[in-house]
Coordinates of C-alpha atoms and ligand atoms in Angstrom, one line a residue:
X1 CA 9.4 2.6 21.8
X2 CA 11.3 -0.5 20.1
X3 CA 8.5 -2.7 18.6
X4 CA 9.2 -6.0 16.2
X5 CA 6.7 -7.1 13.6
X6 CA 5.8 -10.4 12.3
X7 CA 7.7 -12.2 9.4
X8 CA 7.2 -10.8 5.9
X9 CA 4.0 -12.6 4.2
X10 CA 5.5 -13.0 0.7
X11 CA 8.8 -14.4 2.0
X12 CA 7.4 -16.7 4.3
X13 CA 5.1 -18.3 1.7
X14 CA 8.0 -18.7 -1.1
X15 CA 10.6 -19.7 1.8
X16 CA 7.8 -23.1 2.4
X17 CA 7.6 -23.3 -1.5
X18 CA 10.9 -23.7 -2.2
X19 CA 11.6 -25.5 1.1
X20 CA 9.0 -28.3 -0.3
X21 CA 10.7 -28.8 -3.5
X22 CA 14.3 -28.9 -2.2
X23 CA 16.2 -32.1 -2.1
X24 CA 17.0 -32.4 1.5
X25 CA 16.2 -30.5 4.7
X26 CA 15.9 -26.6 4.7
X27 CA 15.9 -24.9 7.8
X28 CA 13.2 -21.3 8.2
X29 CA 13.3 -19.6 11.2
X30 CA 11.3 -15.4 11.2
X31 CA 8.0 -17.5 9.6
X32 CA 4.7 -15.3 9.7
X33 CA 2.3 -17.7 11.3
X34 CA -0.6 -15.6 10.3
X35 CA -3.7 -17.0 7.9
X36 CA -2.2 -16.8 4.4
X37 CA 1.1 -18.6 5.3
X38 CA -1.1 -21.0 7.4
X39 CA -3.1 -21.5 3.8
X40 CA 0.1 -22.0 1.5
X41 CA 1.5 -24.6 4.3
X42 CA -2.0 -26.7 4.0
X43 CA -2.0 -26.7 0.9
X44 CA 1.8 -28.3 0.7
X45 CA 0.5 -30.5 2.7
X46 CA -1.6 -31.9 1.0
X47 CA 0.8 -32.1 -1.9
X48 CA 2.3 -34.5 0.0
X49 CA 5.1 -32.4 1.6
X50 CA 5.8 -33.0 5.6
X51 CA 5.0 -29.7 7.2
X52 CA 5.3 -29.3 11.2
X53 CA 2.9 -26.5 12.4
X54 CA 4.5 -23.5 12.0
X55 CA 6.0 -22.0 15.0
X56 CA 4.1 -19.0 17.0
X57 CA 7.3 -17.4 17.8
X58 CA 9.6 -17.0 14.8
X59 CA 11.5 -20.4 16.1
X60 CA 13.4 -22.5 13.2
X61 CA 11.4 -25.0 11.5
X62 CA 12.8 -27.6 9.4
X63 CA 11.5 -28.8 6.4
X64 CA 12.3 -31.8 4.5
X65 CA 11.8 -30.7 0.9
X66 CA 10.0 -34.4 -2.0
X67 CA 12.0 -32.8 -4.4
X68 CA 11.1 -31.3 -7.7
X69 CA 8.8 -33.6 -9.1
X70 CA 8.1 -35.1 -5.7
X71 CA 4.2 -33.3 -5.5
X72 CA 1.5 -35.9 -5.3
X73 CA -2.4 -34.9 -6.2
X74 CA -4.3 -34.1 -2.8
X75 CA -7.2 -36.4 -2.7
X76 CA -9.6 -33.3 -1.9
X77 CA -9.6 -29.6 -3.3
X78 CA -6.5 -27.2 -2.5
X79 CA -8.4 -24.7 -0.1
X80 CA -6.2 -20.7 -0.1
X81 CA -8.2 -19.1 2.3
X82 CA -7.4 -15.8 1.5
X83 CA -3.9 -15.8 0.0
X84 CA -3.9 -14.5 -3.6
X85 CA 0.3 -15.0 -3.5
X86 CA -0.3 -18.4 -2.5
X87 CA -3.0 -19.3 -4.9
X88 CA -0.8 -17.7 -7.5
X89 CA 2.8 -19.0 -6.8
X90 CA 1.1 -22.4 -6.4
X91 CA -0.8 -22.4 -9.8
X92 CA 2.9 -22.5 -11.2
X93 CA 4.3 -24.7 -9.1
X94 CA 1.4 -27.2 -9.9
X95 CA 1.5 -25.9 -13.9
X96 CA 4.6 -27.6 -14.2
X97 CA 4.1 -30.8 -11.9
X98 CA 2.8 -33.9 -12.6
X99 CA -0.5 -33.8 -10.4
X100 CA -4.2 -32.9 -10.6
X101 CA -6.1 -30.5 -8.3
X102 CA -9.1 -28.0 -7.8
X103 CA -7.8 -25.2 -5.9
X104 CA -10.5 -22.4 -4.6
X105 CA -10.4 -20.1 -1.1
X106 CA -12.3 -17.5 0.3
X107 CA -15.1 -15.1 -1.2
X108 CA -12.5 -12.5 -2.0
X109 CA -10.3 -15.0 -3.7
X110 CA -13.1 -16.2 -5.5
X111 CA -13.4 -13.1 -6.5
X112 CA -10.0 -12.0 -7.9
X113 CA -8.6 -12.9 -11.4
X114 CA -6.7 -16.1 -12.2
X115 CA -5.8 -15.0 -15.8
X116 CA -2.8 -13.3 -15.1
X117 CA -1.2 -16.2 -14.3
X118 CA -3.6 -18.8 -16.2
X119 CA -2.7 -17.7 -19.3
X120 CA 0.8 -17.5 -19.4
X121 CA 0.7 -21.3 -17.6
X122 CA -1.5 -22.2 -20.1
X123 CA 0.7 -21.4 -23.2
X124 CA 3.2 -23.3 -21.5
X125 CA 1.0 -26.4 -21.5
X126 CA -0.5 -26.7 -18.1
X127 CA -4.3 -27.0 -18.6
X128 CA -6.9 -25.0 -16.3
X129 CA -10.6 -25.5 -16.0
X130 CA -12.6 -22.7 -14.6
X131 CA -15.2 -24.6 -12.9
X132 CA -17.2 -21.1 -12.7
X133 CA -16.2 -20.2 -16.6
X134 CA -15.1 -16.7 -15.7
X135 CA -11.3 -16.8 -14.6
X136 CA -12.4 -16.7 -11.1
X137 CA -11.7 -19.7 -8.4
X138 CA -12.3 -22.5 -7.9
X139 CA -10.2 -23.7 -10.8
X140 CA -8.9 -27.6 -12.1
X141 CA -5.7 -27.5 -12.5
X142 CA -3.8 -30.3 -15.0
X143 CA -0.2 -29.9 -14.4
X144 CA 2.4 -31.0 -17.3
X145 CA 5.8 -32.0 -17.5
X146 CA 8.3 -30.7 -19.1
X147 CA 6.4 -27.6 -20.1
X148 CA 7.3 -25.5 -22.9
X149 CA 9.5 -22.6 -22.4
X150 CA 8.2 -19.3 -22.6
X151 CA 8.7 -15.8 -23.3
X152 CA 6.3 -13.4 -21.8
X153 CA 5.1 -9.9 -21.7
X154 CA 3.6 -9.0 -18.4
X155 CA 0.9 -6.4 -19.3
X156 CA 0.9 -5.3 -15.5
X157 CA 3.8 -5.1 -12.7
X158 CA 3.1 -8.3 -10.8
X159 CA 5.6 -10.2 -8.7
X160 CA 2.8 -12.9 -8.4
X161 CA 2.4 -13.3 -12.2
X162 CA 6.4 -13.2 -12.9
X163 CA 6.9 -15.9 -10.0
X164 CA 3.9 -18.2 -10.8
X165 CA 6.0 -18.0 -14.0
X166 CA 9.3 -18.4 -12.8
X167 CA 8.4 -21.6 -10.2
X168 CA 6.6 -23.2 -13.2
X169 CA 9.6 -23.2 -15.1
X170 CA 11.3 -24.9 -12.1
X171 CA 8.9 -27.7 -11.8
X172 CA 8.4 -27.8 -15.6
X173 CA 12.1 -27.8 -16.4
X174 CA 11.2 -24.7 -18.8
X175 CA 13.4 -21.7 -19.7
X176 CA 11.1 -18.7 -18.6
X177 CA 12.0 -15.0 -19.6
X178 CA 9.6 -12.2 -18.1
X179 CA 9.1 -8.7 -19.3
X180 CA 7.3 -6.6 -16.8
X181 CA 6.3 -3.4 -17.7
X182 CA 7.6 -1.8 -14.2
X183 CA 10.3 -3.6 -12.0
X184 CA 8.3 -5.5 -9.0
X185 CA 9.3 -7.2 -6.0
X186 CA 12.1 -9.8 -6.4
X187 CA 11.9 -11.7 -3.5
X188 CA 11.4 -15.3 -5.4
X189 CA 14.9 -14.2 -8.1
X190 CA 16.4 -13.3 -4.8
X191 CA 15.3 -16.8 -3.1
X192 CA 15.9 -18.8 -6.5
X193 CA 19.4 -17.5 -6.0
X194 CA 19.8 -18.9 -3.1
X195 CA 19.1 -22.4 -3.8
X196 CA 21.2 -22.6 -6.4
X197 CA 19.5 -21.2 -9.7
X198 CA 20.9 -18.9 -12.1
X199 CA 17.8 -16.0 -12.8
X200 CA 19.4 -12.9 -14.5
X201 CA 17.7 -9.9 -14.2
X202 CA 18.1 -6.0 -15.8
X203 CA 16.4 -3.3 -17.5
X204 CA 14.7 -3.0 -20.8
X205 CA 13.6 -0.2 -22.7
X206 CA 9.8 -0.7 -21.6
X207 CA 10.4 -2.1 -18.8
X208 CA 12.4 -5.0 -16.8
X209 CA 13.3 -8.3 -17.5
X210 CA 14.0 -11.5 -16.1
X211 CA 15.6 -14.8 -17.0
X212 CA 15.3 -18.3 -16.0
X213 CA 17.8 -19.7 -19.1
X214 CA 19.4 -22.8 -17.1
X215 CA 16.1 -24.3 -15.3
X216 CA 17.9 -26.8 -12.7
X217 CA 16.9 -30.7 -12.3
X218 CA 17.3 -30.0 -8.3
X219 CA 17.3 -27.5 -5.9
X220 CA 19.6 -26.9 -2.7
X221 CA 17.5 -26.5 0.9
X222 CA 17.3 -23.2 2.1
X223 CA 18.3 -21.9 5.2
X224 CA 17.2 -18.2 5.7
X225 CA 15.8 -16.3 8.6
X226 CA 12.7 -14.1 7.5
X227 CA 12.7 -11.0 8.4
X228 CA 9.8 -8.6 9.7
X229 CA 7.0 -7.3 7.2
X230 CA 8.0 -4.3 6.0
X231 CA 4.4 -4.1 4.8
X232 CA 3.3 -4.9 8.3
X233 CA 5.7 -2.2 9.7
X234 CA 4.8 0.5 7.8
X235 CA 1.1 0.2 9.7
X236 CA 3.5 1.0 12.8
X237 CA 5.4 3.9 11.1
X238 CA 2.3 5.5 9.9
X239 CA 1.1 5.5 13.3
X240 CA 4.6 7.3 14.1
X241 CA 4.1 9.9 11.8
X242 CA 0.4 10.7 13.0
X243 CA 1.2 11.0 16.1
X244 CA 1.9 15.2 16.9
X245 CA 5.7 16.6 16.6
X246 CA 5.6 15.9 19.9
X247 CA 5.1 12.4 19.7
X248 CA 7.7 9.9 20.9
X249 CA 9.7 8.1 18.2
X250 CA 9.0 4.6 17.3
X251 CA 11.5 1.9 15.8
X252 CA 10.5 -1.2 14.4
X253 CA 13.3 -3.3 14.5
X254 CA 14.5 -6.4 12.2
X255 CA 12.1 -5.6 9.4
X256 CA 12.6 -6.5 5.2
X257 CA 14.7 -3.2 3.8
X258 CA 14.4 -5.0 0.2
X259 CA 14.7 -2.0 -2.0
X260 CA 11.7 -3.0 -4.2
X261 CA 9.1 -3.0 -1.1
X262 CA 10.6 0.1 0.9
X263 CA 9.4 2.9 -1.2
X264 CA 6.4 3.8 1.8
X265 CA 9.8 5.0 3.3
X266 CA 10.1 7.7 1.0
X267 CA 6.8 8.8 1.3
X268 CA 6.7 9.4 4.9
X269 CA 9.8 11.5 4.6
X270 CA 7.9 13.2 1.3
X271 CA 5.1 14.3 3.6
X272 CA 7.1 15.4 6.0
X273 CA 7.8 12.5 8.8
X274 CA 11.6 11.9 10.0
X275 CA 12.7 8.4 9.1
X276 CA 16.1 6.7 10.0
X277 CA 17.2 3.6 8.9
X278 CA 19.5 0.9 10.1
X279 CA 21.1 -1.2 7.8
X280 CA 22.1 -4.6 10.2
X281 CA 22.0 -7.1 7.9
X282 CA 25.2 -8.9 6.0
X283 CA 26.0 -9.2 2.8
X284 CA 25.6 -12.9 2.4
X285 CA 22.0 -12.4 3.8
X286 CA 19.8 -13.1 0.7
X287 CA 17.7 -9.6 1.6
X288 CA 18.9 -6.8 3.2
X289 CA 17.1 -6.1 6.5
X290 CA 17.7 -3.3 9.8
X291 CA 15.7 -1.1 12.0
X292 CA 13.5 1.7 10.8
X293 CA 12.7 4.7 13.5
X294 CA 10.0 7.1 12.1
X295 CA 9.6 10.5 14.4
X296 CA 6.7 12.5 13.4
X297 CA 6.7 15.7 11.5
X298 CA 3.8 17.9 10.4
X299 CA 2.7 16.3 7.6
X300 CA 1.6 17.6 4.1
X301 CA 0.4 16.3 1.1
X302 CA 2.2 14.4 -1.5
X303 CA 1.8 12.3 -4.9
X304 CA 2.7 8.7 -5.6
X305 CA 2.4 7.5 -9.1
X306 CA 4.5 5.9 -12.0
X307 CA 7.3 3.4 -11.1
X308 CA 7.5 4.0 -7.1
X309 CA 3.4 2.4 -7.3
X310 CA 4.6 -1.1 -7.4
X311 CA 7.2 -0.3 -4.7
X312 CA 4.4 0.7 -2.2
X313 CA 1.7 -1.1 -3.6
X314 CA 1.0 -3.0 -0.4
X315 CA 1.3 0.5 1.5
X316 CA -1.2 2.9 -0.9
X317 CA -4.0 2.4 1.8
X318 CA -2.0 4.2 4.4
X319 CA -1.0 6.8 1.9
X320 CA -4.7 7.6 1.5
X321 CA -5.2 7.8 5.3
X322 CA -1.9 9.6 6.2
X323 CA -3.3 11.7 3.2
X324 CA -6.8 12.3 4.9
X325 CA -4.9 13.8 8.1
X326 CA -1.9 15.8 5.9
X327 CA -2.2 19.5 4.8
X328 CA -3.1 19.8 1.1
X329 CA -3.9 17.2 -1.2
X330 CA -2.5 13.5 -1.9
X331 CA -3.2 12.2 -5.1
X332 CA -2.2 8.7 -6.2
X333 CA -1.8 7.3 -9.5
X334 CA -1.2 4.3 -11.8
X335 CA -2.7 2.5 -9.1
X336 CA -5.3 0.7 -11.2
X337 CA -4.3 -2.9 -9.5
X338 CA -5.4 -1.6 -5.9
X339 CA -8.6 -2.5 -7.7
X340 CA -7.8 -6.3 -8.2
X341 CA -6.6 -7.1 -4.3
X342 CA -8.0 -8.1 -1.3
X343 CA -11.0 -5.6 -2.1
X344 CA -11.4 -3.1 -4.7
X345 CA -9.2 -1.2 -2.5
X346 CA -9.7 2.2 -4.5
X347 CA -13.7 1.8 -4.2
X348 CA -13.4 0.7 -0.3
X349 CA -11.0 3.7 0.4
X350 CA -12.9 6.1 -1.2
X351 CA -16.4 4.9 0.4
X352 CA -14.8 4.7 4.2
X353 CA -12.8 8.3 3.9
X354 CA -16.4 9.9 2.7
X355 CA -18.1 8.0 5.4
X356 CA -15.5 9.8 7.9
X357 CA -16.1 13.1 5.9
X358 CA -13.1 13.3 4.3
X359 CA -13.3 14.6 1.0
X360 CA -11.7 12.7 -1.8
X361 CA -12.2 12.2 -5.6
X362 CA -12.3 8.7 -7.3
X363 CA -10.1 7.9 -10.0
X364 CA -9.8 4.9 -12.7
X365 CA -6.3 4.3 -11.1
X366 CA -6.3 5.9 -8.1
X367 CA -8.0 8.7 -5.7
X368 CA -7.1 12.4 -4.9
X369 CA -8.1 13.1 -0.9
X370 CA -8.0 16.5 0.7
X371 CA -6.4 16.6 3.7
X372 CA -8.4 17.6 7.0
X373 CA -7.5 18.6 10.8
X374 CA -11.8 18.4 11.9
X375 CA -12.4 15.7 13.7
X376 CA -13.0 12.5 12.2
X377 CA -15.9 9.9 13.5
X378 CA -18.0 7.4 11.9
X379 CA -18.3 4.0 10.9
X380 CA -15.9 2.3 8.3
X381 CA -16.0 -1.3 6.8
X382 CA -12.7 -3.3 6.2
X383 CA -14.6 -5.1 2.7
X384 CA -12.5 -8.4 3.6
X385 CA -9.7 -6.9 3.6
X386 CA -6.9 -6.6 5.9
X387 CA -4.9 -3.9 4.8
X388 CA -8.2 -1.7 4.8
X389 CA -8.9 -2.8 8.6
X390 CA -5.8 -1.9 9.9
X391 CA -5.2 1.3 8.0
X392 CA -8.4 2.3 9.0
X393 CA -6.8 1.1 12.5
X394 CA -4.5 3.5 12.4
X395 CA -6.3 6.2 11.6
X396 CA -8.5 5.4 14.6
X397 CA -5.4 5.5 17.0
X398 CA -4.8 9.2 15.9
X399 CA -5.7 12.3 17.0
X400 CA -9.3 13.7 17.3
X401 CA -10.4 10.3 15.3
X402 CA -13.3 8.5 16.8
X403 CA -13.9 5.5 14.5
X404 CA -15.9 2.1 14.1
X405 CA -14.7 -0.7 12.1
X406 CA -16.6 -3.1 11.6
X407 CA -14.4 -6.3 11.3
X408 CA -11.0 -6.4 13.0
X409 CA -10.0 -10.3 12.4
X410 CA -9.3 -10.0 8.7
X411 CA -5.6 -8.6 10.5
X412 CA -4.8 -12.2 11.0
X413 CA -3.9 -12.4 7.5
X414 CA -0.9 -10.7 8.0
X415 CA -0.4 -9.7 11.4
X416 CA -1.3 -11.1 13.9
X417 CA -1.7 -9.2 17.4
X418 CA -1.7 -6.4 15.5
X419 CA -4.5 -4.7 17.5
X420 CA -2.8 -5.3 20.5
X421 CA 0.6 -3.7 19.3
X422 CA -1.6 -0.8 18.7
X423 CA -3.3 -0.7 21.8
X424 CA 0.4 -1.1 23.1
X425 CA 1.6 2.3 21.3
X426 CA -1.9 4.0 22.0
X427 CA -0.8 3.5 25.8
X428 CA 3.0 4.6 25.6
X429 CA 1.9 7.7 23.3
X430 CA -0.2 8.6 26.9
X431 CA 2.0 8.1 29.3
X432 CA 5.0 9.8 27.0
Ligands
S3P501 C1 2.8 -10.0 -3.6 C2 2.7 -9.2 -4.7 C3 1.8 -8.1 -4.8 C4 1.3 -7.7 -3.4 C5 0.8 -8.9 -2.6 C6 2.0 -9.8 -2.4 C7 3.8 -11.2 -3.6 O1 0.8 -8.4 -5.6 O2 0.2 -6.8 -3.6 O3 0.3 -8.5 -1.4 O4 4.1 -11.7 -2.6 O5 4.2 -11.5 -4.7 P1 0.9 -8.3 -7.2 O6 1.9 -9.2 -7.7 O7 -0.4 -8.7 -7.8 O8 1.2 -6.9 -7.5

């Protein structure tokens, strides 16, 4: 079965950023029209930027960009929803603009941490206010301009912190060089390419680094087609590779094959799933994307850890549940910011996989879980979080797995109709 997946979260929401502070008209087409890139669209919006409703269908929509320092301060508060990339990529954009706002969102925004990107913003001159003292949201936000240049450390592989710092250079006509400790997604140096600005970017010893030198007075309007979620696929291909050796391939087609999101590919093949890719994209294409076809294999137990973590970061919940079903043990690793997303995603994953009777060991920075071919039923929670609900999901779809979750809608998030693309592949795996 040939199966397409909405647009890719993280592009979509730098595509409108960058579309908003372009001089002249970029043209998007692939947008996800799910609730974070809904969230980073209002909130451009109310910066004064002209956004049409983004299209259902993955149709172009144009976008006439104010401008670099074209932002205006929203009369009321910026509200994020749930979008941690948006609240983050906007705190820099904002950082280095010449406007005033209180931006806040959803109880588990409120509850993730701001000072990741606060702090470097800050030593750049933008000034923050927690209103709640604690480096949570809701948060004032005093943009400057110019900000200082900076040079910054990254204690943590975050492709939200380096971009937060890399757009406020761009509004704050700042040189910005960024050492992260592990190399993370590059979708905004990538993007930043595209309209025009130079961002240089190689290894260290210690890690990788990456240079704004020449921040521009203007950027070009992009035109770029987003391409599927490869996070969103690989709910899809784990489903493939639960599925019995007799299960019936499944391709998701047109879906992001950037090489610093892709590395849940590795892992199915690692436990023991056959994956083929397509590469169908062209060169000029600012990220690569194709067709991925996932048969399944019997699988076995695996470990993820060091640098491949930040690769598959999005994709360590489906590990733990691909994990729960493989023979042996799947331990993962230097996975200590699973804690800081949507949820504590360790704590939930640990909690639902015991609730199913799975057994499985917590870690600081991770969880070991002992694979099991009983029968799994019980009740799960998806803690706010969408990734948990639809791994979970997943999980449920397979074999000899009889499984409540509690709240489904979270999906919307991400990926919209995703239940019913399950259903879908529940229905062609029976009549196979
Ligand atoms: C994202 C980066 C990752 C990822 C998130 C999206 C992005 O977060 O987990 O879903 O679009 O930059 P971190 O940067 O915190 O690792």
């Amino acid at each position: 079965m040939r199966v397409r997946v909405p647009g890719d979260k993280s592009l979509t929401q730098r595509a409108l950023i960058l579309a908003a502070l372009a001089d002249g008209e970029s043209r998007l087409s692939g947008l996800l029209h799910g609730g974070d890139a809904e969230s980073t669209a209002g909130a451009l919006r109310a910066l004064g930027v002209s956004i049409p409703t983004l299209p259902m269908d993955g149709s172009e929509l144009r976008i006439q960009g104010v401008g670099l320092r074209g932002l205006r301060s929203p009369v009321d508060g910026l509200d994020l929803g749930n979008s941690g990339t948006g609240t983050r990529l906007l705190l820099g954009v904002l950082a280095g603009s010449d406007v005033t706002a209180v931006v806040s969102g959803d109880d588990s925004l409120r509850a993730r941490p701001m000072t990741r990107v606060t702090d470097p913003l800050a030593k750049m001159g933008a000034g923050f206010d927690f209103l709640d003292g604690l480096g949570r949201l809701p948060v004032g936000v005093a943009g400057t301009h110019p900000l200082r240049s900076l040079d910054w450390p990254s204690p943590i592989a975050s492709a939200q912190v380096k971009s937060s710092i890399l757009l406020a250079g761009l509004t704050g006509g700042a040189i910005v060089l960024i050492t992260e400790p592990r190399q993370s997604r590059d979708h905004t140096e990538r993007l930043l390419t595209q309209v025009g600005v130079s961002v240089i970017s190689h290894t260290v010893e210690g890690g990788w680094r990456v240079e704004m030198r020449d921040p521009p007075r203007r950027i070009d309007p992009l035109d770029f087609a987003v391409p599927g979620d490869a996070s969103s696929a690989a709910f899809v291909l784990a489903l493939g590779a639960l599925r019995g050796e007799e299960g019936a391939a499944i391709t998701v087609e047109r879906v992001g094959l950037n090489p610093t999101r892709i590395a849940f590919l590795d892992v199915l093949e690692r436990m023991g799933a056959r994956v083929h890719v397509e590469l169908t994209s062209g060169s000029d294409d600012a990220e690569p994307w194709g067709d991925v076809t996932v048969t399944a294999g019997g699988l076995r137990g695996t470990t993820v850890s060091g640098s491949e973590v930040p690769r598959l970061i999005d994709e360590l919940p489906l590990v733990a549940v691909l994990g729960a079903r493989a023979d042996g043990v799947t331990r993962i690793a230097g996975a200590a910011e699973l804690r800081t997303k949507e949820s504590d995603r360790i704590a939930a994953l640990v909690s639902n996989l015991r609730a199913l009777g799975v057994e499985v060991e917590e870690l600081e920075d991770g969880l070991i879980v002992q694979g099991t071919d009983r029968p799994l039923t019980g009740s799960v929670q998806s803690f706010d979080d969408h990734r948990i609900s639809m791994a979970f999901g997943v999980l449920a779809s397979s074999t000899s797995c009889e499984i409540e979750i509690d709240d489904r809608s979270v999906a919307n998030v991400s990926f919209p109709g995703f239940w019913s693309l399950l259903d879908r592949l529940d229905r062609s795996e029976s009549t196979a």
